[in-house]
PDB file of C-alpha atoms in Angstrom:
ATOM      1  CA  MET N  84      13.079  -3.315  22.671  1.00 85.00           C
ATOM      2  CA  ILE N  85      10.638  -4.542  20.064  1.00 95.00           C
ATOM      3  CA  THR N  86      11.375  -2.430  17.005  1.00 96.00           C
ATOM      4  CA  LYS N  87       9.614  -4.330  14.201  1.00 97.00           C
ATOM      5  CA  CYS N  88       5.903  -4.493  13.438  1.00 98.00           C
ATOM      6  CA  LEU N  89       4.474  -6.723  10.714  1.00 98.00           C
ATOM      7  CA  PHE N  90       1.363  -5.769   8.760  1.00 97.00           C
ATOM      8  CA  PRO N  91      -0.210  -8.631   6.763  1.00 95.00           C
ATOM      9  CA  ALA N  92      -1.862  -6.696   3.934  1.00 92.00           C
ATOM     10  CA  ALA N  93      -2.235  -9.057   1.002  1.00 88.00           C
ATOM     11  CA  GLY N  94      -5.948  -9.881   1.347  1.00 85.00           C
ATOM     12  CA  TYR N  95      -8.538  -9.042  -1.277  1.00 82.00           C
ATOM     13  CA  GLY N  96     -11.027  -7.185   0.931  1.00 82.00           C
ATOM     14  CA  THR N  97     -13.982  -8.931  -0.686  1.00 86.00           C
ATOM     15  CA  ARG N  98     -16.459  -7.684   1.908  1.00 87.00           C
ATOM     16  CA  PHE N  99     -16.023  -4.172   0.517  1.00 88.00           C
ATOM     17  CA  LEU N 100     -16.389  -4.893  -3.183  1.00 87.00           C
ATOM     18  CA  PRO N 101     -16.606  -3.088  -5.518  1.00 90.00           C
ATOM     19  CA  ALA N 102     -14.664  -0.387  -3.596  1.00 87.00           C
ATOM     20  CA  THR N 103     -11.712  -2.747  -3.103  1.00 88.00           C
ATOM     21  CA  LYS N 104     -11.623  -3.995  -6.691  1.00 87.00           C
ATOM     22  CA  SER N 105      -8.749  -1.621  -7.467  1.00 86.00           C
ATOM     23  CA  MET N 106      -7.975  -0.103  -4.042  1.00 88.00           C
ATOM     24  CA  PRO N 107      -6.388  -1.961  -1.120  1.00 90.00           C
ATOM     25  CA  LYS N 108      -8.835  -2.321   1.766  1.00 91.00           C
ATOM     26  CA  GLU N 109      -6.075  -1.029   4.045  1.00 93.00           C
ATOM     27  CA  MET N 110      -6.217   2.282   2.149  1.00 93.00           C
ATOM     28  CA  MET N 111      -9.921   2.816   2.743  1.00 92.00           C
ATOM     29  CA  PRO N 112     -10.239   6.222   4.425  1.00 92.00           C
ATOM     30  CA  MET N 113     -11.233   6.548   8.049  1.00 92.00           C
ATOM     31  CA  VAL N 114     -12.409  10.147   7.627  1.00 92.00           C
ATOM     32  CA  ASN N 115      -9.242  11.689   6.080  1.00 89.00           C
ATOM     33  CA  LYS N 116      -6.663   9.012   6.955  1.00 93.00           C
ATOM     34  CA  PRO N 117      -6.364   5.447   5.608  1.00 95.00           C
ATOM     35  CA  LEU N 118      -6.793   2.522   7.977  1.00 95.00           C
ATOM     36  CA  ILE N 119      -3.197   1.375   7.595  1.00 96.00           C
ATOM     37  CA  GLN N 120      -1.879   4.735   8.806  1.00 96.00           C
ATOM     38  CA  TYR N 121      -3.711   4.417  12.125  1.00 95.00           C
ATOM     39  CA  GLY N 122      -1.997   1.074  12.661  1.00 96.00           C
ATOM     40  CA  VAL N 123       1.446   2.390  11.758  1.00 97.00           C
ATOM     41  CA  GLU N 124       0.993   5.337  14.111  1.00 96.00           C
ATOM     42  CA  GLU N 125       0.059   2.914  16.897  1.00 96.00           C
ATOM     43  CA  ALA N 126       3.208   0.895  16.206  1.00 97.00           C
ATOM     44  CA  ARG N 127       5.451   3.965  16.166  1.00 96.00           C
ATOM     45  CA  ASP N 128       3.963   5.199  19.424  1.00 95.00           C
ATOM     46  CA  ALA N 129       4.901   1.823  20.951  1.00 95.00           C
ATOM     47  CA  GLY N 130       8.530   2.342  19.906  1.00 95.00           C
ATOM     48  CA  MET N 131       8.382   0.283  16.707  1.00 97.00           C
ATOM     49  CA  ASN N 132       9.934   2.221  13.855  1.00 96.00           C
ATOM     50  CA  GLU N 133      10.673  -0.681  11.480  1.00 97.00           C
ATOM     51  CA  ILE N 134       7.437  -1.270   9.603  1.00 97.00           C
ATOM     52  CA  CYS N 135       7.218  -4.498   7.597  1.00 97.00           C
ATOM     53  CA  LEU N 136       4.349  -5.049   5.161  1.00 97.00           C
ATOM     54  CA  VAL N 137       3.321  -8.295   3.507  1.00 96.00           C
ATOM     55  CA  THR N 138       1.520  -7.220   0.353  1.00 94.00           C
ATOM     56  CA  GLY N 139       0.154  -8.754  -2.837  1.00 89.00           C
ATOM     57  CA  ARG N 140      -0.934  -7.861  -6.321  1.00 87.00           C
ATOM     58  CA  GLY N 141      -2.732  -4.531  -6.593  1.00 84.00           C
ATOM     59  CA  LYS N 142      -1.260  -3.154  -3.365  1.00 89.00           C
ATOM     60  CA  ARG N 143       1.146  -0.561  -4.769  1.00 91.00           C
ATOM     61  CA  ALA N 144      -0.912   2.220  -3.178  1.00 92.00           C
ATOM     62  CA  LEU N 145       0.440   1.139   0.217  1.00 93.00           C
ATOM     63  CA  GLU N 146       4.017   1.750  -0.893  1.00 93.00           C
ATOM     64  CA  ASP N 147       3.088   5.047  -2.514  1.00 92.00           C
ATOM     65  CA  HIS N 148       1.313   6.269   0.630  1.00 92.00           C
ATOM     66  CA  PHE N 149       4.408   5.832   2.783  1.00 94.00           C
ATOM     67  CA  ASP N 150       6.587   7.722   0.332  1.00 91.00           C
ATOM     68  CA  THR N 151       7.156  11.317  -0.737  1.00 87.00           C
ATOM     69  CA  ASN N 152       4.983  12.725  -3.526  1.00 86.00           C
ATOM     70  CA  PHE N 153       7.096  15.561  -4.881  1.00 83.00           C
ATOM     71  CA  GLU N 154       4.529  16.870  -7.360  1.00 85.00           C
ATOM     72  CA  LEU N 155       1.729  17.040  -4.796  1.00 83.00           C
ATOM     73  CA  GLU N 156       3.915  18.543  -2.098  1.00 81.00           C
ATOM     74  CA  HIS N 157       5.270  21.180  -4.492  1.00 78.00           C
ATOM     75  CA  GLN N 158       1.737  22.049  -5.571  1.00 84.00           C
ATOM     76  CA  ILE N 159       0.455  22.706  -2.033  1.00 82.00           C
ATOM     77  CA  SER N 160       3.700  24.092  -0.568  1.00 81.00           C
ATOM     78  CA  GLY N 161       3.041  27.237   1.455  1.00 80.00           C
ATOM     79  CA  SER N 162      -0.724  26.771   1.430  1.00 85.00           C
ATOM     80  CA  GLY N 163      -3.018  25.858   4.304  1.00 78.00           C
ATOM     81  CA  LYS N 164      -3.347  22.357   2.888  1.00 82.00           C
ATOM     82  CA  GLU N 165       0.300  21.580   3.559  1.00 79.00           C
ATOM     83  CA  ALA N 166      -0.531  20.987   7.227  1.00 82.00           C
ATOM     84  CA  LEU N 167      -2.684  18.017   6.199  1.00 80.00           C
ATOM     85  CA  LEU N 168       0.512  16.107   5.384  1.00 84.00           C
ATOM     86  CA  THR N 169       2.104  16.673   8.793  1.00 86.00           C
ATOM     87  CA  ASP N 170       1.206  13.251  10.232  1.00 89.00           C
ATOM     88  CA  ILE N 171       2.256  11.173   7.225  1.00 92.00           C
ATOM     89  CA  ARG N 172       5.487  13.152   6.816  1.00 92.00           C
ATOM     90  CA  ALA N 173       6.311  12.388  10.454  1.00 93.00           C
ATOM     91  CA  LEU N 174       5.806   8.658   9.854  1.00 94.00           C
ATOM     92  CA  ILE N 175       7.996   8.701   6.746  1.00 94.00           C
ATOM     93  CA  THR N 176      10.715  10.480   8.730  1.00 94.00           C
ATOM     94  CA  ASP N 177      10.465   8.384  11.896  1.00 95.00           C
ATOM     95  CA  CYS N 178      10.011   4.925  10.350  1.00 96.00           C
ATOM     96  CA  THR N 179      11.553   2.681   7.741  1.00 96.00           C
ATOM     97  CA  PHE N 180       9.242   0.650   5.512  1.00 97.00           C
ATOM     98  CA  SER N 181      10.030  -2.700   3.924  1.00 96.00           C
ATOM     99  CA  TYR N 182       7.825  -4.912   1.771  1.00 96.00           C
ATOM    100  CA  THR N 183       7.529  -8.475   0.604  1.00 95.00           C
ATOM    101  CA  ARG N 184       4.830 -10.211  -1.425  1.00 93.00           C
ATOM    102  CA  GLN N 185       2.582 -13.083  -0.449  1.00 91.00           C
ATOM    103  CA  ILE N 186       2.109 -14.909  -3.742  1.00 90.00           C
ATOM    104  CA  GLU N 187      -0.793 -17.059  -2.541  1.00 87.00           C
ATOM    105  CA  MET N 188      -3.377 -16.166   0.094  1.00 86.00           C
ATOM    106  CA  LYS N 189      -3.137 -19.157   2.435  1.00 90.00           C
ATOM    107  CA  GLY N 190      -4.196 -17.808   5.803  1.00 90.00           C
ATOM    108  CA  LEU N 191      -2.824 -15.463   8.444  1.00 94.00           C
ATOM    109  CA  GLY N 192      -0.188 -17.952   9.582  1.00 95.00           C
ATOM    110  CA  HIS N 193       1.170 -18.161   6.045  1.00 95.00           C
ATOM    111  CA  ALA N 194       1.169 -14.358   5.735  1.00 95.00           C
ATOM    112  CA  ILE N 195       3.194 -14.035   8.947  1.00 96.00           C
ATOM    113  CA  LEU N 196       5.609 -16.737   7.767  1.00 96.00           C
ATOM    114  CA  THR N 197       6.046 -14.807   4.507  1.00 96.00           C
ATOM    115  CA  GLY N 198       7.180 -11.848   6.606  1.00 96.00           C
ATOM    116  CA  GLN N 199      10.025 -13.817   8.201  1.00 96.00           C
ATOM    117  CA  THR N 200      12.469 -12.453   5.643  1.00 95.00           C
ATOM    118  CA  LEU N 201      11.701  -8.938   6.927  1.00 96.00           C
ATOM    119  CA  ILE N 202      11.615  -9.770  10.647  1.00 97.00           C
ATOM    120  CA  GLY N 203      14.625 -12.037  11.137  1.00 94.00           C
ATOM    121  CA  ASP N 204      15.337 -13.612  14.523  1.00 95.00           C
ATOM    122  CA  GLN N 205      13.757 -11.188  16.973  1.00 95.00           C
ATOM    123  CA  PRO N 206      10.437 -10.614  18.746  1.00 97.00           C
ATOM    124  CA  PHE N 207       7.955  -8.564  16.768  1.00 98.00           C
ATOM    125  CA  ALA N 208       4.415  -7.238  16.725  1.00 98.00           C
ATOM    126  CA  VAL N 209       1.655  -8.043  14.256  1.00 98.00           C
ATOM    127  CA  VAL N 210      -1.130  -5.593  13.441  1.00 97.00           C
ATOM    128  CA  LEU N 211      -4.197  -6.385  11.378  1.00 96.00           C
ATOM    129  CA  ALA N 212      -5.250  -3.006  10.015  1.00 93.00           C
ATOM    130  CA  ASP N 213      -8.869  -4.173   9.801  1.00 92.00           C
ATOM    131  CA  ASP N 214      -9.001  -3.828  13.573  1.00 94.00           C
ATOM    132  CA  LEU N 215      -8.898  -0.144  14.443  1.00 95.00           C
ATOM    133  CA  CYS N 216      -7.973   0.208  18.103  1.00 93.00           C
ATOM    134  CA  VAL N 217      -8.158   3.415  20.099  1.00 91.00           C
ATOM    135  CA  ASN N 218      -7.675   4.248  23.748  1.00 85.00           C
ATOM    136  CA  PRO N 219      -9.006   7.571  25.039  1.00 78.00           C
ATOM    137  CA  ASP N 220      -6.447   7.381  27.865  1.00 80.00           C
ATOM    138  CA  GLY N 221      -3.659   7.743  25.312  1.00 76.00           C
ATOM    139  CA  SER N 222      -1.820   4.432  25.768  1.00 86.00           C
ATOM    140  CA  GLY N 223      -2.239   2.428  22.557  1.00 91.00           C
ATOM    141  CA  ILE N 224      -2.794  -1.321  22.703  1.00 95.00           C
ATOM    142  CA  LEU N 225       0.633  -2.136  21.274  1.00 96.00           C
ATOM    143  CA  ARG N 226       2.296   0.035  23.877  1.00 95.00           C
ATOM    144  CA  GLN N 227       0.365  -1.793  26.585  1.00 96.00           C
ATOM    145  CA  MET N 228       1.367  -5.164  25.148  1.00 96.00           C
ATOM    146  CA  THR N 229       5.017  -4.178  24.775  1.00 96.00           C
ATOM    147  CA  LYS N 230       5.204  -3.384  28.487  1.00 95.00           C
ATOM    148  CA  LEU N 231       3.799  -6.840  29.211  1.00 95.00           C
ATOM    149  CA  TYR N 232       6.342  -8.452  26.901  1.00 96.00           C
ATOM    150  CA  HIS N 233       9.189  -6.796  28.784  1.00 95.00           C
ATOM    151  CA  GLN N 234       7.832  -8.402  31.946  1.00 93.00           C
ATOM    152  CA  PHE N 235       6.935 -11.903  30.679  1.00 94.00           C
ATOM    153  CA  ARG N 236       9.093 -12.410  27.529  1.00 94.00           C
ATOM    154  CA  CYS N 237       6.607 -14.626  25.676  1.00 95.00           C
ATOM    155  CA  SER N 238       4.034 -14.365  22.900  1.00 96.00           C
ATOM    156  CA  ILE N 239       0.953 -12.288  23.750  1.00 97.00           C
ATOM    157  CA  VAL N 240      -2.416 -12.011  21.999  1.00 97.00           C
ATOM    158  CA  ALA N 241      -4.944  -9.259  22.593  1.00 97.00           C
ATOM    159  CA  VAL N 242      -8.436 -10.524  23.457  1.00 96.00           C
ATOM    160  CA  GLN N 243     -11.878  -9.176  24.188  1.00 94.00           C
ATOM    161  CA  GLU N 244     -15.228 -10.670  25.043  1.00 93.00           C
ATOM    162  CA  VAL N 245     -17.613 -11.039  22.101  1.00 92.00           C
ATOM    163  CA  PRO N 246     -21.246 -12.204  21.954  1.00 91.00           C
ATOM    164  CA  GLU N 247     -21.520 -15.998  21.867  1.00 90.00           C
ATOM    165  CA  ASP N 248     -23.234 -15.895  18.480  1.00 89.00           C
ATOM    166  CA  GLU N 249     -20.112 -14.206  17.016  1.00 90.00           C
ATOM    167  CA  VAL N 250     -17.378 -16.580  18.239  1.00 92.00           C
ATOM    168  CA  HIS N 251     -17.361 -18.309  14.845  1.00 91.00           C
ATOM    169  CA  LYS N 252     -15.668 -15.225  13.378  1.00 89.00           C
ATOM    170  CA  TYR N 253     -12.574 -15.372  15.601  1.00 91.00           C
ATOM    171  CA  GLY N 254      -9.831 -17.390  17.162  1.00 91.00           C
ATOM    172  CA  VAL N 255     -11.094 -18.046  20.686  1.00 94.00           C
ATOM    173  CA  ILE N 256      -9.009 -18.767  23.785  1.00 93.00           C
ATOM    174  CA  ALA N 257      -9.405 -20.222  27.244  1.00 93.00           C
ATOM    175  CA  GLY N 258      -6.878 -19.977  30.040  1.00 92.00           C
ATOM    176  CA  THR N 259      -5.928 -19.531  33.647  1.00 94.00           C
ATOM    177  CA  GLU N 260      -6.178 -16.024  35.038  1.00 92.00           C
ATOM    178  CA  ILE N 261      -2.862 -14.611  36.233  1.00 93.00           C
ATOM    179  CA  ARG N 262      -4.343 -11.266  37.083  1.00 91.00           C
ATOM    180  CA  GLU N 263      -7.563  -9.514  36.139  1.00 90.00           C
ATOM    181  CA  ASP N 264      -6.382  -8.564  32.639  1.00 93.00           C
ATOM    182  CA  ILE N 265      -3.982 -11.454  31.835  1.00 96.00           C
ATOM    183  CA  LEU N 266      -4.605 -15.149  31.220  1.00 95.00           C
ATOM    184  CA  ARG N 267      -2.150 -17.947  30.549  1.00 96.00           C
ATOM    185  CA  VAL N 268      -3.596 -19.613  27.453  1.00 95.00           C
ATOM    186  CA  SER N 269      -4.496 -23.296  27.761  1.00 94.00           C
ATOM    187  CA  ASP N 270      -6.725 -23.695  24.711  1.00 92.00           C
ATOM    188  CA  MET N 271      -7.184 -21.893  21.412  1.00 92.00           C
ATOM    189  CA  VAL N 272      -9.652 -22.719  18.632  1.00 90.00           C
ATOM    190  CA  GLU N 273      -9.974 -21.033  15.240  1.00 90.00           C
ATOM    191  CA  LYS N 274     -13.521 -19.975  14.335  1.00 90.00           C
ATOM    192  CA  PRO N 275     -15.338 -22.490  16.521  1.00 90.00           C
ATOM    193  CA  THR N 276     -19.065 -23.061  16.581  1.00 90.00           C
ATOM    194  CA  LYS N 277     -20.905 -21.703  19.586  1.00 88.00           C
ATOM    195  CA  GLU N 278     -20.887 -25.200  21.080  1.00 88.00           C
ATOM    196  CA  GLU N 279     -17.164 -25.797  20.413  1.00 89.00           C
ATOM    197  CA  ALA N 280     -15.923 -22.434  21.719  1.00 89.00           C
ATOM    198  CA  PRO N 281     -13.879 -22.758  24.931  1.00 90.00           C
ATOM    199  CA  SER N 282     -15.024 -19.263  26.000  1.00 91.00           C
ATOM    200  CA  ASN N 283     -16.168 -16.000  24.435  1.00 91.00           C
ATOM    201  CA  LEU N 284     -12.704 -14.400  24.613  1.00 94.00           C
ATOM    202  CA  ALA N 285     -11.790 -13.623  21.015  1.00 95.00           C
ATOM    203  CA  ILE N 286      -8.357 -12.766  19.633  1.00 96.00           C
ATOM    204  CA  ILE N 287      -8.310  -9.413  17.864  1.00 94.00           C
ATOM    205  CA  GLY N 288      -5.700  -8.102  15.450  1.00 94.00           C
ATOM    206  CA  ARG N 289      -2.834  -7.336  17.820  1.00 96.00           C
ATOM    207  CA  TYR N 290      -0.040  -9.820  18.604  1.00 97.00           C
ATOM    208  CA  ILE N 291       3.422  -9.835  20.124  1.00 97.00           C
ATOM    209  CA  LEU N 292       5.252 -12.919  18.840  1.00 97.00           C
ATOM    210  CA  THR N 293       8.588 -14.499  19.685  1.00 97.00           C
ATOM    211  CA  PRO N 294      10.708 -15.554  16.688  1.00 96.00           C
ATOM    212  CA  ASP N 295      10.335 -19.292  17.318  1.00 95.00           C
ATOM    213  CA  ILE N 296       6.794 -18.876  15.987  1.00 97.00           C
ATOM    214  CA  PHE N 297       8.199 -19.068  12.441  1.00 97.00           C
ATOM    215  CA  ASN N 298       9.374 -22.661  12.843  1.00 96.00           C
ATOM    216  CA  LEU N 299       6.066 -23.578  14.445  1.00 96.00           C
ATOM    217  CA  ILE N 300       4.119 -22.062  11.540  1.00 96.00           C
ATOM    218  CA  ALA N 301       6.334 -23.876   9.048  1.00 95.00           C
ATOM    219  CA  ASP N 302       5.439 -27.174  10.763  1.00 94.00           C
ATOM    220  CA  THR N 303       1.707 -26.400  10.917  1.00 94.00           C
ATOM    221  CA  GLU N 304      -0.562 -28.406   8.652  1.00 91.00           C
ATOM    222  CA  PRO N 305      -3.101 -26.481   6.535  1.00 90.00           C
ATOM    223  CA  ASP N 306      -6.707 -26.688   7.665  1.00 88.00           C
ATOM    224  CA  LYS N 307      -9.568 -28.143   5.613  1.00 86.00           C
ATOM    225  CA  ASP N 308      -9.667 -24.954   3.523  1.00 86.00           C
ATOM    226  CA  GLY N 309      -5.948 -25.129   2.767  1.00 89.00           C
ATOM    227  CA  GLU N 310      -5.085 -22.231   5.112  1.00 91.00           C
ATOM    228  CA  ILE N 311      -2.333 -22.150   7.712  1.00 93.00           C
ATOM    229  CA  GLN N 312      -3.754 -20.701  10.896  1.00 93.00           C
ATOM    230  CA  ILE N 313      -1.668 -18.704  13.349  1.00 95.00           C
ATOM    231  CA  THR N 314      -3.853 -20.073  16.150  1.00 94.00           C
ATOM    232  CA  ASP N 315      -2.601 -23.603  15.450  1.00 94.00           C
ATOM    233  CA  ALA N 316       1.023 -22.467  15.715  1.00 95.00           C
ATOM    234  CA  LEU N 317       0.275 -20.485  18.864  1.00 96.00           C
ATOM    235  CA  MET N 318      -1.422 -23.518  20.396  1.00 94.00           C
ATOM    236  CA  GLN N 319       1.747 -25.528  19.806  1.00 94.00           C
ATOM    237  CA  GLN N 320       3.729 -22.697  21.374  1.00 95.00           C
ATOM    238  CA  THR N 321       1.395 -22.930  24.368  1.00 93.00           C
ATOM    239  CA  ARG N 322       2.150 -26.641  24.735  1.00 93.00           C
ATOM    240  CA  GLU N 323       5.897 -26.066  24.560  1.00 90.00           C
ATOM    241  CA  GLY N 324       6.065 -22.916  26.677  1.00 89.00           C
ATOM    242  CA  CYS N 325       3.743 -20.024  27.381  1.00 92.00           C
ATOM    243  CA  VAL N 326       1.336 -17.746  25.502  1.00 95.00           C
ATOM    244  CA  LEU N 327      -0.530 -14.976  27.301  1.00 97.00           C
ATOM    245  CA  ALA N 328      -3.878 -13.400  26.470  1.00 97.00           C
ATOM    246  CA  TYR N 329      -4.324  -9.748  27.380  1.00 97.00           C
ATOM    247  CA  ARG N 330      -7.630  -7.987  27.994  1.00 95.00           C
ATOM    248  CA  PHE N 331      -6.562  -4.628  26.623  1.00 94.00           C
ATOM    249  CA  LYS N 332      -7.640  -1.166  27.699  1.00 93.00           C
ATOM    250  CA  GLY N 333      -9.374   0.694  24.904  1.00 92.00           C
ATOM    251  CA  LYS N 334     -11.903   0.290  22.148  1.00 93.00           C
ATOM    252  CA  ARG N 335     -11.714  -1.855  19.026  1.00 94.00           C
ATOM    253  CA  PHE N 336     -13.672  -1.506  15.795  1.00 95.00           C
ATOM    254  CA  ASP N 337     -14.009  -4.329  13.264  1.00 94.00           C
ATOM    255  CA  CYS N 338     -13.394  -2.326  10.114  1.00 93.00           C
ATOM    256  CA  GLY N 339     -13.463  -5.515   8.059  1.00 89.00           C
ATOM    257  CA  SER N 340     -17.260  -5.321   8.256  1.00 91.00           C
ATOM    258  CA  VAL N 341     -19.379  -2.539   6.803  1.00 92.00           C
ATOM    259  CA  GLU N 342     -21.155  -1.988  10.120  1.00 93.00           C
ATOM    260  CA  GLY N 343     -17.891  -1.746  12.043  1.00 94.00           C
ATOM    261  CA  PHE N 344     -16.372   0.534   9.433  1.00 95.00           C
ATOM    262  CA  ILE N 345     -19.275   2.985   9.700  1.00 96.00           C
ATOM    263  CA  GLU N 346     -19.170   2.869  13.510  1.00 95.00           C
ATOM    264  CA  ALA N 347     -15.423   3.560  13.460  1.00 95.00           C
ATOM    265  CA  THR N 348     -15.829   6.412  10.985  1.00 95.00           C
ATOM    266  CA  ASN N 349     -18.400   8.097  13.212  1.00 95.00           C
ATOM    267  CA  TYR N 350     -16.169   7.642  16.251  1.00 93.00           C
ATOM    268  CA  CYS N 351     -13.076   9.026  14.508  1.00 91.00           C
ATOM    269  CA  TYR N 352     -14.970  12.003  13.124  1.00 92.00           C
ATOM    270  CA  SER N 353     -16.341  12.868  16.547  1.00 91.00           C
ATOM    271  CA  ASN N 354     -13.231  12.173  18.616  1.00 86.00           C
ATOM    272  CA  LEU N 355     -10.082  12.175  16.483  1.00 79.00           C
ATOM    273  CA  TYR N 356     -10.672  14.233  13.351  1.00 76.00           C
ATOM    274  CA  LYS N 357      -8.918  17.592  13.278  1.00 68.00           C
ATOM    275  CA  GLY N 358     -10.604  19.428  10.457  1.00 61.00           C
TER     276      GLY N 358
END
């Protein structure tokens, strides 16, 4: 069983300034629920009830959200509004939440390495809350990936095809097809140019990682911008063993962009909101 899910949540959210000047981007509301809650619900539904968050300065709202608010709950007790807290109360009951701080923002690889103290020596999932993932069929992406992990016992990244003029925004993979929805990764490049990209299969914000990834990240050299990239560590893991790429079933919204955030809001209001 994979029981732990890591949420790197220390970034500044500069693409949503000034809204994120004093509010974590992960707390931006998707209709009536913050982005981070959708991710935690996806993790819990995949059997992961140990939620580990890597935070930074100005992120106290994340801790407060996954905690009891006695004054608020007393105020609305017995009213129709109490039902609005049903989902978050269930998460607080079902899950445990632990936190550590990333002092410097030095890339996703560094954020994951910072979370080692919370994860320990076991396989774990990583969710980037910016990527809102939904599946109308009911099986969340993490649940799909967990089933694959039980079969293959190696690191797995979720991928989807993106337009060629957008590959520079992602880590991009190439590999050998094992079956229609699974590839064995042979190459992985972080934010390549259109000409450098080995394919148009982009990694999105869902990972299953084996614990040896921590040593590989620790040995990874920073890139030209001083950031430690998880793709570099995963590429080394590919050379030493096996990393799979999974074409997931479902829909993903890039809520790190204004356009994607609006698209996701419209989708959630039409399909998920229970007003």
